[in-house]
């Protein structure tokens, strides 16, 4: 059973606008969450993470929000740029382990 | 920095053939893992290792073997390839220092087709 879910397979956004990518999880033991970005024919690269002791983490244009009660996290990209067009995976893990659980990915297209 | 290196990048196998996907990392990471990526399924963990000589099964281990004789290398063996093993395979590593939260570093992937 999929413990990390990304229900939107794709998203299109105009350049300069905000992109919001969503992720839900079912395992309440998860306490560390990450977003990865993947271009075609390349491996995923780490983008941003958040620990369960926080509800927000920012890194430049990227902000991740965590709502533990709803078991939901989101990635905000502001402003969106054409180079942000990629597949975004969210992932989760438990503090006491190193196994990552990945969502199915959301393909973001930023339209110039 | 080379990071995580996977070879080959592409491979076509016939059903029943065996092969080894190579993975090497030069970051002295203790933890290494293999994932497969399939459409609509995300990345699923096949096998992982927390250090030389120690391996364990992930979510989808059937049909695959691994070994970890050195810190740097973590090969994935397909014993008798099946069309269901057609996928993109990613190797990843991350530090395992007292279970601190760290991100995984991925290789470029191996696209495997079994005909």
XYZ file of C-alpha atoms in Angstrom, chain A residues 1-2 31-32 34 36 38 41-46 51 89 93-100 102-105, chain B residues 31 35 37 40-43 45 48 58-59 90 94-96 98-109:
54
model
C 0.000 0.000 0.000
C 1.320 3.413 -0.997
C 9.122 12.468 10.830
C 11.391 13.637 8.031
C 12.010 15.574 1.458
C 13.351 15.639 -4.999
C 14.039 14.841 -11.518
C 17.326 10.759 -18.176
C 18.816 11.949 -14.884
C 18.661 10.738 -11.313
C 16.562 12.549 -8.701
C 18.322 15.429 -6.997
C 17.555 16.670 -3.512
C 11.655 17.790 9.982
C 8.853 13.464 -5.894
C 11.294 8.475 6.373
C 11.277 7.615 10.028
C 14.007 9.049 12.249
C 15.129 5.598 13.362
C 15.605 4.269 9.841
C 17.139 5.179 6.532
C 14.459 3.759 4.241
C 12.813 6.404 2.095
C 8.505 7.919 -2.310
C 5.367 9.282 -3.856
C 4.492 8.681 -7.497
C 5.648 12.111 -8.646
C 24.037 3.398 3.469
C 15.239 1.555 -6.343
C 10.995 3.494 -11.024
C 2.535 5.468 -11.798
C 4.491 3.704 -9.054
C 7.128 6.182 -7.976
C 10.430 4.829 -6.700
C 13.032 0.128 -2.730
C 19.539 -1.772 0.806
C 13.192 -3.595 0.615
C 9.683 -3.437 -0.754
C 18.446 3.972 -9.477
C 23.447 8.549 2.089
C 25.453 8.966 5.240
C 24.315 6.917 8.207
C 23.762 7.962 14.269
C 20.502 7.997 12.303
C 20.684 11.697 11.551
C 18.239 12.854 8.932
C 20.083 13.262 5.675
C 19.122 13.200 2.055
C 19.919 10.423 -0.404
C 22.189 10.996 -3.393
C 21.132 9.247 -6.575
C 22.970 7.931 -9.572
C 21.920 8.713 -13.147
C 19.930 5.540 -13.528
